[in-house]
Every structure is written in structure tokens, then in C-alpha cells.
Amino acid sequence: MTASLESLGDEAFVSLTTFRRSGEPVSTPVWVARDGDTLVVTTPAETGKVKRIRNSGRVELRPCTRRGKVADDAVALQGHAVIVAGNAADRATEKIKKKYGLEYRILQVLEPLIARGRKERVILSITTG
């Protein structure tokens, strides 16, 4: 794992940039955790970022605030994201639960209320290089 990947895995929030078919970037702040030599992210299955990753796994990552503010001098880490399932997804979910603890549990309670029903979540696995 590169130092950049390690440091991003330690961040509370990371700006995940995915790309539309036109090449236009779309950035979203996400929770991130390390799982071996990859970074993992959880997100509702029907989000735009999931659709864009299905078209092209190309992503960029930068540290950010909870609201998605990226420092002017933040360097983007280029990566490739895939949607994972099965044991890999279960393991990644546990990594995220462990890192975010109570905050994750609160999300699990509030998200269905805000979104008018529980939404299926997926795990994105991100590698670099």
C-alpha cells in the first residue's frame, strides 16, 4: 500500500470523484476505510457514483471535510473502483463499521427514515497503480 493510500484510509472523509461518460468529474464526500491494500467505501446502490463506476471504474480521491471541502493544495490520488459482493463486501462493511462505530450505527437508523425506506447499499473497492 502506498503512503498516499494509507493516509487516505486514515481520513474521516474523502472526496471521491467519478466521471460521467462525457468525462465531466462529479465529486462526493464519502466515508472510507482500509481493507488490506485497498480502500473501501459504502454507498446506496442507486447513487449516481455507482452508475458512473459501472461505466468506468476511474476515480480520484482527495482528503476533504464532512461537507466535501477539499484543501487547495490537496493532491488527487488516481484509482480504479469496482463494486464488490459476497465475503469481500461483508469484510469491507465490518471495516467501515469498526472505523465509524456509533456514527455508522446512527446512519443505519436514520437513513431509512430520511430516504423513505431502507436502500440497498454496495461496497466500492478502490485500488491504485
XYZ file of N, CA and C in Angstrom:
387
model
N 0.849 -1.176 0.000
C 0.000 0.000 0.000
C 0.892 1.236 0.000
N 0.594 2.169 -0.845
C 1.398 3.388 -0.907
C 1.086 4.279 0.279
N 2.019 5.173 0.598
C 1.800 6.105 1.708
C 0.544 6.929 1.471
N 0.299 7.329 0.242
C -0.889 8.124 -0.071
C -2.167 7.336 0.196
N -2.183 6.075 -0.180
C -3.350 5.239 0.063
C -3.547 5.042 1.559
N -2.456 4.819 2.279
C -2.537 4.664 3.734
C -3.094 5.918 4.385
N -2.577 7.077 3.988
C -3.033 8.317 4.619
C -4.499 8.592 4.294
N -4.937 8.294 3.095
C -6.349 8.478 2.758
C -7.232 7.540 3.577
N -6.754 6.344 3.831
C -7.511 5.394 4.645
C -7.687 5.851 6.074
N -6.804 6.726 6.536
C -6.899 7.266 7.894
C -7.803 8.492 7.981
N -8.159 9.067 6.854
C -9.009 10.262 6.843
C -10.437 9.901 7.266
N -11.124 10.859 7.896
C -12.533 10.652 8.243
C -13.409 10.718 6.993
N -13.076 11.639 6.088
C -13.834 11.804 4.847
C -12.881 11.966 3.681
N -13.290 11.431 2.549
C -12.512 11.539 1.320
C -13.459 11.994 0.216
N -12.990 12.893 -0.620
C -13.752 13.300 -1.793
C -13.504 12.260 -2.880
N -14.550 11.537 -3.238
C -14.484 10.517 -4.282
C -15.002 11.152 -5.563
N -14.133 11.249 -6.553
C -14.524 11.819 -7.841
C -14.700 10.695 -8.843
N -15.897 10.626 -9.425
C -16.192 9.689 -10.505
C -16.406 10.525 -11.763
N -16.500 9.852 -12.889
C -16.543 10.586 -14.160
C -17.721 10.144 -15.020
N -18.447 11.138 -15.519
C -19.543 10.872 -16.449
C -18.967 10.393 -17.779
N -19.818 9.853 -18.621
C -19.359 9.397 -19.946
C -18.693 10.522 -20.725
N -19.125 11.749 -20.487
C -18.548 12.916 -21.169
C -17.166 13.274 -20.625
N -16.774 12.651 -19.509
C -15.502 12.977 -18.871
C -15.643 13.999 -17.758
N -16.843 14.556 -17.596
C -17.080 15.557 -16.548
C -16.961 14.907 -15.166
N -16.142 15.502 -14.273
C -15.977 14.937 -12.932
C -17.151 15.276 -12.020
N -17.475 14.335 -11.123
C -18.505 14.537 -10.107
C -17.915 14.067 -8.781
N -17.804 14.978 -7.817
C -17.178 14.653 -6.530
C -18.211 14.559 -5.420
N -17.992 13.598 -4.515
C -18.876 13.362 -3.387
C -18.039 13.012 -2.166
N -18.320 13.614 -0.989
C -17.613 13.193 0.220
C -18.143 11.832 0.677
N -17.231 10.936 1.042
C -17.611 9.589 1.474
C -16.770 9.167 2.671
N -17.299 8.200 3.421
C -16.505 7.516 4.434
C -15.605 6.535 3.708
N -14.450 6.287 4.283
C -13.505 5.373 3.660
C -12.779 4.595 4.747
N -12.461 3.347 4.457
C -11.682 2.517 5.378
C -10.689 1.703 4.566
N -9.629 1.283 5.236
C -8.653 0.416 4.581
C -9.063 -1.038 4.751
N -8.850 -1.809 3.704
C -9.057 -3.252 3.735
C -7.890 -3.865 2.986
N -6.839 -4.163 3.725
C -5.618 -4.654 3.093
C -4.995 -3.555 2.259
N -4.757 -3.832 0.985
C -4.134 -2.827 0.113
C -5.162 -2.109 -0.763
N -6.398 -2.058 -0.278
C -7.452 -1.318 -0.974
C -8.145 -0.368 -0.001
N -8.865 0.579 -0.557
C -9.762 1.421 0.222
C -11.175 0.970 -0.096
N -12.047 1.008 0.905
C -13.432 0.604 0.694
C -14.370 1.728 1.106
N -15.467 1.832 0.376
C -16.481 2.864 0.567
C -17.833 2.170 0.529
N -18.765 2.627 1.347
C -20.139 2.129 1.263
C -21.040 3.249 0.761
N -21.997 2.888 -0.068
C -22.907 3.884 -0.642
C -24.203 3.194 -1.065
N -25.321 3.918 -1.078
C -26.547 3.309 -1.600
C -26.355 2.851 -3.054
N -26.950 1.717 -3.376
C -26.735 1.084 -4.686
C -27.218 1.922 -5.861
N -28.206 2.754 -5.651
C -28.793 3.507 -6.764
C -28.212 4.906 -6.947
N -27.076 5.196 -6.348
C -26.494 6.533 -6.479
C -25.841 6.720 -7.843
N -25.678 7.972 -8.204
C -25.008 8.296 -9.459
C -23.594 7.776 -9.501
N -22.895 7.808 -8.369
C -21.498 7.348 -8.377
C -21.408 5.867 -8.726
N -22.380 5.076 -8.265
C -22.383 3.646 -8.597
C -22.623 3.462 -10.092
N -23.549 4.201 -10.646
C -23.816 4.112 -12.088
C -22.579 4.505 -12.895
N -21.906 5.579 -12.456
C -20.709 6.026 -13.182
C -19.580 5.007 -13.059
N -19.436 4.367 -11.900
C -18.383 3.361 -11.723
C -18.675 2.135 -12.579
N -19.937 1.807 -12.754
C -20.273 0.684 -13.646
C -19.836 0.978 -15.080
N -19.889 2.249 -15.475
C -19.460 2.637 -16.823
C -17.947 2.735 -16.936
N -17.318 3.267 -15.918
C -15.863 3.430 -15.899
C -15.423 3.442 -14.448
N -14.511 2.575 -14.097
C -14.040 2.499 -12.721
C -13.057 3.586 -12.339
N -12.752 4.480 -13.261
C -11.778 5.544 -12.989
C -12.289 6.463 -11.882
N -11.448 6.670 -10.846
C -11.794 7.570 -9.747
C -10.575 8.378 -9.327
N -10.845 9.458 -8.619
C -9.808 10.242 -7.955
C -10.240 10.429 -6.512
N -9.258 10.445 -5.614
C -9.527 10.591 -4.189
C -8.695 11.722 -3.617
N -9.320 12.521 -2.746
C -8.625 13.600 -2.036
C -9.211 13.683 -0.633
N -8.408 14.020 0.368
C -8.978 14.259 1.695
C -9.932 15.447 1.624
N -10.985 15.409 2.435
C -11.941 16.520 2.454
C -12.619 16.605 3.809
N -13.439 17.625 3.968
C -14.242 17.777 5.172
C -15.540 16.992 5.011
N -16.311 16.945 6.089
C -17.616 16.274 6.070
C -18.507 16.826 4.951
N -18.375 18.101 4.665
C -19.196 18.743 3.633
C -18.561 18.699 2.242
N -17.404 18.047 2.113
C -16.786 17.880 0.802
C -15.772 18.935 0.413
N -15.424 19.835 1.333
C -14.431 20.884 1.028
C -13.048 20.252 0.953
N -12.389 20.454 -0.169
C -11.044 19.920 -0.414
C -10.055 21.071 -0.304
N -8.951 20.850 0.396
C -7.914 21.880 0.519
C -7.349 22.205 -0.861
N -7.003 23.472 -1.064
C -6.475 23.916 -2.360
C -5.232 23.143 -2.780
N -4.417 22.726 -1.804
C -3.160 22.042 -2.127
C -3.278 20.515 -2.083
N -4.493 19.985 -1.958
C -4.678 18.533 -1.899
C -4.339 17.896 -3.241
N -3.560 16.850 -3.191
C -3.161 16.127 -4.398
C -4.118 14.954 -4.608
N -4.585 14.790 -5.820
C -5.505 13.698 -6.147
C -4.743 12.394 -6.313
N -5.289 11.345 -5.742
C -4.765 10.002 -5.936
C -5.650 9.324 -6.980
N -5.056 8.878 -8.080
C -5.789 8.204 -9.148
C -6.049 6.765 -8.733
N -7.232 6.262 -9.026
C -7.542 4.896 -8.659
C -8.551 4.267 -9.593
N -8.867 3.012 -9.283
C -9.861 2.253 -10.037
C -10.808 1.613 -9.025
N -12.103 1.830 -9.207
C -13.106 1.299 -8.286
C -13.912 0.191 -8.949
N -14.247 -0.810 -8.139
C -15.147 -1.876 -8.573
C -16.182 -2.091 -7.477
N -17.318 -2.609 -7.855
C -18.370 -2.949 -6.906
C -18.130 -4.388 -6.481
N -18.054 -4.618 -5.168
C -17.770 -5.967 -4.678
C -18.988 -6.534 -3.955
N -19.044 -7.857 -3.899
C -20.153 -8.548 -3.248
C -19.606 -9.713 -2.430
N -20.483 -10.420 -1.773
C -20.111 -11.619 -1.045
C -19.227 -11.352 0.154
N -18.280 -12.275 0.398
C -17.402 -12.180 1.563
C -16.580 -10.903 1.568
N -16.127 -10.458 0.401
C -15.329 -9.229 0.330
C -16.164 -8.036 0.780
N -17.428 -8.001 0.398
C -18.311 -6.906 0.810
C -18.595 -6.976 2.306
N -18.807 -8.177 2.822
C -19.050 -8.339 4.261
C -17.847 -7.871 5.069
N -16.657 -8.266 4.641
C -15.426 -7.871 5.340
C -15.249 -6.355 5.286
N -15.497 -5.763 4.134
C -15.363 -4.312 3.981
C -16.375 -3.572 4.857
N -17.598 -4.072 4.915
C -18.616 -3.454 5.767
C -18.174 -3.474 7.220
N -17.591 -4.566 7.656
C -17.092 -4.656 9.037
C -15.978 -3.647 9.286
N -15.111 -3.438 8.310
C -14.030 -2.439 8.449
C -14.623 -1.041 8.624
N -15.645 -0.735 7.849
C -16.286 0.579 7.939
C -17.014 0.723 9.279
N -17.738 -0.323 9.693
C -18.427 -0.292 10.990
C -17.436 -0.058 12.124
N -16.314 -0.752 12.068
C -15.307 -0.622 13.125
C -14.735 0.797 13.157
N -14.441 1.355 12.003
C -13.834 2.687 11.952
C -14.805 3.772 12.413
N -16.061 3.705 11.984
C -17.011 4.786 12.244
C -17.923 4.532 13.442
N -17.929 3.310 13.977
C -18.611 2.996 15.226
C -20.035 3.511 15.334
N -20.267 4.319 16.373
C -21.602 4.830 16.661
C -22.159 5.647 15.497
N -21.311 6.416 14.844
C -21.762 7.231 13.711
C -22.364 6.338 12.609
N -21.745 5.187 12.361
C -22.257 4.248 11.356
C -23.614 3.703 11.785
N -23.716 3.335 13.067
C -24.974 2.784 13.567
C -26.104 3.818 13.475
N -25.789 5.069 13.775
C -26.783 6.138 13.662
C -27.235 6.275 12.208
N -26.296 6.209 11.272
C -26.643 6.270 9.846
C -27.619 5.157 9.484
N -27.378 3.960 10.001
C -28.236 2.825 9.683
C -29.666 3.032 10.175
N -29.824 3.778 11.273
C -31.156 4.061 11.804
C -31.814 5.215 11.045
N -31.053 6.280 10.795
C -31.625 7.487 10.189
C -31.840 7.387 8.683
N -30.954 6.699 7.992
C -31.041 6.651 6.525
C -32.406 6.174 6.018
N -32.974 5.091 6.574
C -34.291 4.666 6.073
C -35.395 5.694 6.335
N -35.270 6.442 7.414
C -36.272 7.465 7.720
C -36.186 8.616 6.734
N -34.974 9.044 6.456
C -34.753 10.169 5.545
C -35.068 9.771 4.103
N -34.663 8.565 3.723
C -34.814 8.106 2.336
C -36.151 7.409 2.077
N -37.030 7.401 3.091
C -38.342 6.747 2.974
C -38.202 5.272 2.626
N -37.465 4.576 3.449
C -37.284 3.139 3.272
C -35.821 2.781 3.179
N -35.505 1.571 3.588
C -34.118 1.121 3.567
C -33.670 0.925 2.133
N -32.518 1.470 1.826
C -31.937 1.347 0.495
C -30.812 0.313 0.547
N -30.741 -0.494 -0.485
C -29.634 -1.439 -0.585
C -28.334 -0.643 -0.696
N -27.313 -1.102 0.031
C -26.003 -0.456 -0.029
C -25.030 -1.400 -0.730
N -24.043 -0.828 -1.377
C -22.985 -1.606 -2.016
C -21.643 -1.138 -1.478
N -20.650 -1.959 -1.696
C -19.280 -1.630 -1.323
C -18.484 -1.378 -2.595
N -17.754 -0.274 -2.579
C -16.809 0.033 -3.648
C -15.420 -0.285 -3.128
N -14.663 -1.031 -3.883
C -13.275 -1.345 -3.544
C -12.383 -0.574 -4.510
N -11.447 0.192 -3.935
C -10.632 1.096 -4.747
C -9.163 0.733 -4.622
N -8.521 0.554 -5.770
C -7.081 0.289 -5.818
C -6.403 1.403 -6.603
N -5.100 1.512 -6.400
C -4.320 2.497 -7.149
C -3.213 1.785 -7.906
N -2.644 2.516 -8.854
C -1.479 1.996 -9.568
C -1.745 1.147 -10.736
